[in-house]
Amino acid sequence: MSIVKLEQIGFTYNESWVLKDVSFEVDKGDFIGIIGPNGSGKTTLLKVIDGILTPREGEIWINGALTQTLKRENLAKIIAVVPQESLMIFPFTVHEIVLMGRAPHLGKWRFEGETDFRIAHHAMEMTDTLSLMNRGMNALSGGERQRVLIARALAQQPQIMLLDEPTAFLDIKHQVDFFDLIKTLNKNQALTVIAVTHDINLASLYCDRIILLHNGNIHCMGSPEEVISESSIKDVYETNVAVDRNPVTGKPRVTPLSAHPSEGGSRFDAGAAPQL
Ligand code: ADP
């Protein structure tokens, strides 16, 4: 049984369809990437899976249960979200933030107990944030803050982790550190990961399967090798790229082609190059 199943999902904010006829299944322990141009519906799709937005058409099953039949707090016991770091400015300590992950599990009186503190402690251990626990969230670097947000998500003890452009504001080292940590959790704990990213090369490196969205539809999905091609990227992003194999990982590697031939590109032929 798949852990997430979407069947013919359609969604509108206003009158126009932002998602249309989106169907796919995710197995436990999968690492799925959702890529596509700005405005193609990636974040909306994540919010629909998370139950924040209700689809206008179609059905979603989480662990075999229709999401409409699940209460919000029960969904939050299964699904945790790691958002973009820049959106999270909190006047709280790291420890307080991580404990917030326990919210869906708290009893009637909403007080954390010994178990909650132990789980939060373990989440900080796994993300190497224990030494930061008494620091203010606002006094951390972007990379540290993202590790804390993973810790908060882990404290939720989810089966599914949704990542919404989680490394958009991180430098290359911290991007790789972030995804290495997520991949370790994915492998060691069979954590199911669904990650929205605009970085096609990161998706290629870490994801088992990729969904390429275009105007709210699935253009194609499959392994990185099946999805990432010069033609699919051209069709969807409307730009020329070269796709070859990363010499170290063997994964598809996308190189944008510049409009300027001297920069190694060939987007325009010399005669047609625009006058700047
Ligand atoms: P992506 O994450 O791929 O950039 P989004 O899911 O954020 O795409 O947006 C898809 C489309 O829905 C865009 O055209 C965007 O303008 C529109 N949209 C997003 N959020 C809202 C909203 N709250 N109200 C109305 N339209 C929205």
Short mmCIF file of C-alpha atoms and ligand atoms in Angstrom, two decimals:
data_model
loop_
_atom_site.label_atom_id
_atom_site.label_comp_id
_atom_site.label_asym_id
_atom_site.label_seq_id
_atom_site.Cartn_x
_atom_site.Cartn_y
_atom_site.Cartn_z
CA MET A 1 0.00 0.00 0.00
CA SER A 2 1.36 3.41 -0.90
CA ILE A 3 1.82 5.92 1.92
CA VAL A 4 0.59 8.84 -0.24
CA LYS A 5 -1.80 8.49 -3.15
CA LEU A 6 -3.22 11.32 -5.22
CA GLU A 7 -5.95 10.61 -7.72
CA GLN A 8 -6.87 13.19 -10.34
CA ILE A 9 -6.32 16.15 -8.06
CA GLY A 10 -7.55 19.51 -9.29
CA PHE A 11 -7.19 22.77 -7.35
CA THR A 12 -8.18 26.40 -7.95
CA TYR A 13 -7.54 29.49 -5.82
CA ASN A 14 -9.89 31.55 -7.96
CA GLU A 15 -11.40 30.48 -11.24
CA SER A 16 -8.34 29.12 -13.06
CA TRP A 17 -6.92 25.69 -12.38
CA VAL A 18 -3.58 25.73 -10.55
CA LEU A 19 -3.45 21.92 -10.39
CA LYS A 20 -5.25 19.72 -12.85
CA ASP A 21 -5.50 15.94 -13.09
CA VAL A 22 -2.51 15.28 -10.82
CA SER A 23 -2.17 11.60 -9.93
CA PHE A 24 0.74 9.75 -8.39
CA GLU A 25 1.64 7.35 -5.61
CA VAL A 26 4.50 7.43 -3.14
CA ASP A 27 5.78 4.34 -1.34
CA LYS A 28 7.08 4.30 2.21
CA GLY A 29 10.72 5.32 2.24
CA ASP A 30 10.63 7.00 -1.17
CA PHE A 31 12.54 10.23 -1.74
CA ILE A 32 10.50 12.22 -4.27
CA GLY A 33 11.45 15.53 -5.84
CA ILE A 34 8.92 17.97 -7.27
CA ILE A 35 10.44 20.35 -9.79
CA GLY A 36 9.00 22.82 -12.28
CA PRO A 37 9.18 26.52 -13.15
CA ASN A 38 7.95 29.30 -10.87
CA GLY A 39 4.19 29.25 -10.70
CA SER A 40 3.84 25.65 -11.93
CA GLY A 41 2.00 24.64 -8.74
CA LYS A 42 4.73 22.99 -6.64
CA THR A 43 3.97 24.71 -3.32
CA THR A 44 0.23 24.38 -3.90
CA LEU A 45 0.69 20.64 -4.44
CA LEU A 46 2.62 20.34 -1.18
CA LYS A 47 -0.12 22.24 0.69
CA VAL A 48 -2.77 19.96 -0.80
CA ILE A 49 -0.83 16.89 0.39
CA ASP A 50 -0.41 18.48 3.82
CA GLY A 51 -4.16 19.07 4.07
CA ILE A 52 -3.81 22.88 4.36
CA LEU A 53 -5.62 23.27 1.03
CA THR A 54 -8.60 21.17 0.00
CA PRO A 55 -8.64 20.00 -3.59
CA ARG A 56 -11.61 20.92 -5.73
CA GLU A 57 -11.39 17.62 -7.59
CA GLY A 58 -9.95 14.23 -6.84
CA GLU A 59 -8.94 12.37 -3.72
CA ILE A 60 -5.88 11.97 -1.52
CA TRP A 61 -5.11 8.99 0.65
CA ILE A 62 -2.51 9.06 3.40
CA ASN A 63 -1.68 5.61 4.75
CA GLY A 64 -4.80 4.30 3.06
CA ALA A 65 -7.14 6.83 4.71
CA LEU A 66 -8.91 9.55 2.75
CA THR A 67 -7.54 12.88 4.02
CA GLN A 68 -11.06 14.32 4.31
CA THR A 69 -11.72 11.70 6.98
CA LEU A 70 -8.59 12.55 8.98
CA LYS A 71 -8.59 15.26 11.63
CA ARG A 72 -5.96 17.97 11.26
CA GLU A 73 -4.06 16.83 14.38
CA ASN A 74 -4.00 13.23 13.15
CA LEU A 75 -2.58 14.35 9.82
CA ALA A 76 0.06 16.36 11.73
CA LYS A 77 1.14 13.17 13.50
CA ILE A 78 1.96 11.67 10.11
CA ILE A 79 3.19 14.64 8.05
CA ALA A 80 5.78 17.26 9.03
CA VAL A 81 6.85 20.23 6.94
CA VAL A 82 10.23 21.91 6.68
CA PRO A 83 9.64 25.34 5.12
CA GLN A 84 11.94 27.87 3.49
CA GLU A 85 14.22 29.20 6.18
CA SER A 86 13.77 32.87 5.41
CA LEU A 87 10.08 32.71 6.29
CA MET A 88 10.76 31.64 9.84
CA ILE A 89 11.79 34.44 12.16
CA PHE A 90 10.86 33.44 15.67
CA PRO A 91 11.64 35.05 19.03
CA PHE A 92 12.10 31.60 20.59
CA THR A 93 15.01 29.44 21.65
CA VAL A 94 16.01 26.39 19.65
CA HIS A 95 14.70 24.15 22.42
CA GLU A 96 11.31 25.86 22.35
CA ILE A 97 11.09 25.59 18.58
CA VAL A 98 11.92 21.88 18.59
CA LEU A 99 9.39 21.22 21.37
CA MET A 100 6.73 22.85 19.17
CA GLY A 101 7.06 19.76 17.00
CA ARG A 102 5.41 17.82 19.81
CA ALA A 103 2.20 19.90 19.57
CA PRO A 104 0.11 17.32 17.67
CA HIS A 105 0.97 14.70 20.30
CA LEU A 106 0.20 16.70 23.44
CA GLY A 107 -2.66 15.67 25.66
CA LYS A 108 -5.68 17.60 26.78
CA TRP A 109 -3.74 20.06 28.95
CA ARG A 110 -1.18 20.86 26.22
CA PHE A 111 1.81 20.48 28.57
CA GLU A 112 4.94 18.69 27.44
CA GLY A 113 5.88 15.65 29.52
CA GLU A 114 9.08 13.71 30.01
CA THR A 115 8.56 11.75 26.80
CA ASP A 116 8.19 14.96 24.79
CA PHE A 117 11.43 16.36 26.21
CA ARG A 118 13.22 13.08 25.48
CA ILE A 119 11.97 13.00 21.87
CA ALA A 120 12.93 16.65 21.33
CA HIS A 121 16.37 15.94 22.79
CA HIS A 122 16.82 12.99 20.42
CA ALA A 123 15.70 15.11 17.46
CA MET A 124 18.36 17.70 18.35
CA GLU A 125 20.94 14.94 18.68
CA MET A 126 20.14 13.60 15.21
CA THR A 127 20.44 17.04 13.66
CA ASP A 128 23.52 18.13 15.61
CA THR A 129 21.66 21.05 17.20
CA LEU A 130 21.95 20.08 20.89
CA SER A 131 24.74 22.59 21.45
CA LEU A 132 22.42 25.32 20.12
CA MET A 133 19.44 24.46 22.30
CA ASN A 134 19.53 27.57 24.50
CA ARG A 135 20.34 29.97 21.69
CA GLY A 136 17.70 32.25 20.19
CA MET A 137 16.47 31.12 16.79
CA ASN A 138 17.14 34.61 15.44
CA ALA A 139 20.80 34.40 16.45
CA LEU A 140 21.58 31.41 14.20
CA SER A 141 23.00 31.14 10.72
CA GLY A 142 20.73 30.04 7.88
CA GLY A 143 22.23 26.53 7.87
CA GLU A 144 21.83 26.14 11.64
CA ARG A 145 18.24 27.38 11.46
CA GLN A 146 17.41 24.81 8.82
CA ARG A 147 18.85 22.03 10.98
CA VAL A 148 16.64 23.24 13.85
CA LEU A 149 13.60 23.15 11.56
CA ILE A 150 14.45 19.56 10.64
CA ALA A 151 14.74 18.81 14.38
CA ARG A 152 11.30 20.35 14.97
CA ALA A 153 9.88 18.24 12.14
CA LEU A 154 11.55 15.10 13.56
CA ALA A 155 10.15 15.82 17.03
CA GLN A 156 6.76 15.46 15.37
CA GLN A 157 7.78 11.82 14.69
CA PRO A 158 6.32 11.96 11.21
CA GLN A 159 6.23 9.21 8.63
CA ILE A 160 6.32 11.75 5.83
CA MET A 161 8.46 14.87 5.58
CA LEU A 162 7.48 17.60 3.13
CA LEU A 163 10.22 20.05 2.18
CA ASP A 164 9.30 23.32 0.50
CA GLU A 165 12.41 24.79 -1.14
CA PRO A 166 14.25 24.20 2.13
CA THR A 167 17.69 25.20 0.84
CA ALA A 168 16.70 28.17 -1.31
CA PHE A 169 18.74 30.58 0.80
CA LEU A 170 21.66 28.34 1.72
CA ASP A 171 25.11 28.26 0.17
CA ILE A 172 26.29 25.15 -1.63
CA LYS A 173 27.92 23.52 1.42
CA HIS A 174 24.83 23.99 3.55
CA GLN A 175 22.57 22.80 0.73
CA VAL A 176 24.54 19.56 0.54
CA ASP A 177 24.73 19.21 4.36
CA PHE A 178 20.95 19.68 4.52
CA PHE A 179 20.14 17.09 1.87
CA ASP A 180 22.75 14.65 3.23
CA LEU A 181 21.02 14.79 6.61
CA ILE A 182 17.59 14.29 5.05
CA LYS A 183 18.92 11.40 2.94
CA THR A 184 20.39 9.75 6.06
CA LEU A 185 17.02 10.01 7.84
CA ASN A 186 15.30 8.75 4.69
CA LYS A 187 17.56 5.68 4.56
CA ASN A 188 17.99 4.87 8.24
CA GLN A 189 14.42 5.48 9.35
CA ALA A 190 12.54 4.80 6.11
CA LEU A 191 11.28 8.38 6.36
CA THR A 192 9.29 9.25 3.25
CA VAL A 193 10.46 12.54 1.77
CA ILE A 194 8.68 14.77 -0.75
CA ALA A 195 10.82 17.77 -1.60
CA VAL A 196 9.93 20.80 -3.71
CA THR A 197 13.04 22.34 -5.13
CA HIS A 198 13.94 24.59 -8.02
CA ASP A 199 17.42 23.08 -8.07
CA ILE A 200 17.22 20.35 -10.70
CA ASN A 201 20.77 19.13 -10.02
CA LEU A 202 20.08 18.67 -6.30
CA ALA A 203 16.90 16.78 -7.15
CA SER A 204 18.87 14.62 -9.57
CA LEU A 205 21.47 13.85 -6.91
CA TYR A 206 19.17 12.93 -4.02
CA CYS A 207 15.75 11.86 -5.31
CA ASP A 208 14.71 8.34 -6.28
CA ARG A 209 11.92 9.75 -8.41
CA ILE A 210 11.15 13.18 -9.76
CA ILE A 211 7.84 14.78 -10.73
CA LEU A 212 8.18 17.56 -13.30
CA LEU A 213 5.25 19.98 -13.09
CA HIS A 214 4.17 22.25 -15.91
CA ASN A 215 1.23 24.64 -15.56
CA GLY A 216 -0.28 22.49 -12.82
CA ASN A 217 0.00 19.23 -14.75
CA ILE A 218 2.51 16.44 -14.41
CA HIS A 219 4.67 16.78 -17.52
CA CYS A 220 6.51 13.56 -16.68
CA MET A 221 7.66 11.56 -13.68
CA GLY A 222 10.15 8.80 -13.06
CA SER A 223 13.78 8.32 -12.17
CA PRO A 224 16.10 11.33 -12.63
CA GLU A 225 17.38 9.62 -15.79
CA GLU A 226 13.84 9.36 -17.16
CA VAL A 227 12.74 12.89 -16.30
CA ILE A 228 15.78 15.11 -16.77
CA SER A 229 16.50 15.51 -20.46
CA GLU A 230 17.32 18.45 -22.70
CA SER A 231 13.90 18.18 -24.33
CA SER A 232 11.85 17.94 -21.12
CA ILE A 233 13.65 20.92 -19.59
CA LYS A 234 13.26 22.90 -22.81
CA ASP A 235 9.55 22.04 -23.04
CA VAL A 236 8.79 23.05 -19.47
CA TYR A 237 11.28 25.80 -18.58
CA GLU A 238 11.50 27.22 -22.14
CA THR A 239 15.26 27.50 -22.03
CA ASN A 240 18.11 25.59 -23.59
CA VAL A 241 20.26 23.42 -21.37
CA ALA A 242 22.85 20.72 -21.85
CA VAL A 243 22.24 17.50 -19.96
CA ASP A 244 25.12 15.10 -19.39
CA ARG A 245 26.17 12.74 -16.61
CA ASN A 246 27.80 13.99 -13.45
CA PRO A 247 31.26 12.34 -13.71
CA VAL A 248 31.28 11.44 -10.02
CA THR A 249 27.69 10.34 -9.33
CA GLY A 250 26.61 9.31 -12.84
CA LYS A 251 23.35 11.25 -12.31
CA PRO A 252 21.95 13.57 -14.97
CA ARG A 253 23.53 17.01 -14.73
CA VAL A 254 21.93 20.15 -16.14
CA THR A 255 24.04 23.02 -17.41
CA PRO A 256 22.22 26.19 -18.52
CA LEU A 257 23.34 27.50 -21.90
CA SER A 258 24.13 31.17 -22.03
CA ALA A 259 22.93 33.41 -24.84
CA HIS A 260 26.59 34.35 -25.30
CA PRO A 261 28.59 31.77 -27.25
CA SER A 262 31.83 32.96 -25.61
CA GLU A 263 30.35 31.87 -22.27
CA GLY A 264 29.98 28.35 -23.63
CA GLY A 265 26.37 28.61 -24.69
CA SER A 266 24.51 28.49 -27.95
CA ARG A 267 21.03 29.76 -27.17
CA PHE A 268 21.08 32.18 -30.09
CA ASP A 269 23.23 31.86 -33.15
CA ALA A 270 25.71 34.69 -33.46
CA GLY A 271 23.86 36.49 -36.24
CA ALA A 272 20.64 36.57 -34.26
CA ALA A 273 22.20 37.57 -30.94
CA PRO A 274 20.29 40.43 -29.35
CA GLN A 275 21.87 43.89 -29.29
CA LEU A 276 22.42 44.90 -25.69
P1 ADP B 1 5.30 27.26 -7.48
O1 ADP B 1 5.47 26.75 -6.08
O2 ADP B 1 5.56 26.22 -8.53
O3 ADP B 1 6.08 28.51 -7.75
P2 ADP B 1 2.65 27.98 -6.59
O4 ADP B 1 2.00 26.72 -6.16
O5 ADP B 1 3.20 28.86 -5.53
O6 ADP B 1 3.78 27.64 -7.68
O7 ADP B 1 1.64 28.83 -7.45
C1 ADP B 1 0.91 28.29 -8.54
C2 ADP B 1 -0.03 29.34 -9.08
O8 ADP B 1 -1.01 29.66 -8.10
C3 ADP B 1 0.64 30.65 -9.45
O9 ADP B 1 0.04 31.14 -10.61
C4 ADP B 1 0.36 31.55 -8.27
O10 ADP B 1 0.29 32.89 -8.66
C5 ADP B 1 -1.01 31.05 -7.80
N1 ADP B 1 -1.20 31.22 -6.36
C6 ADP B 1 -0.39 30.77 -5.38
N2 ADP B 1 -0.88 31.07 -4.16
C7 ADP B 1 -2.03 31.76 -4.38
C8 ADP B 1 -3.00 32.35 -3.51
N3 ADP B 1 -2.90 32.29 -2.18
N4 ADP B 1 -4.06 32.97 -4.10
C9 ADP B 1 -4.20 33.02 -5.44
N5 ADP B 1 -3.32 32.47 -6.32
C10 ADP B 1 -2.25 31.85 -5.79
#
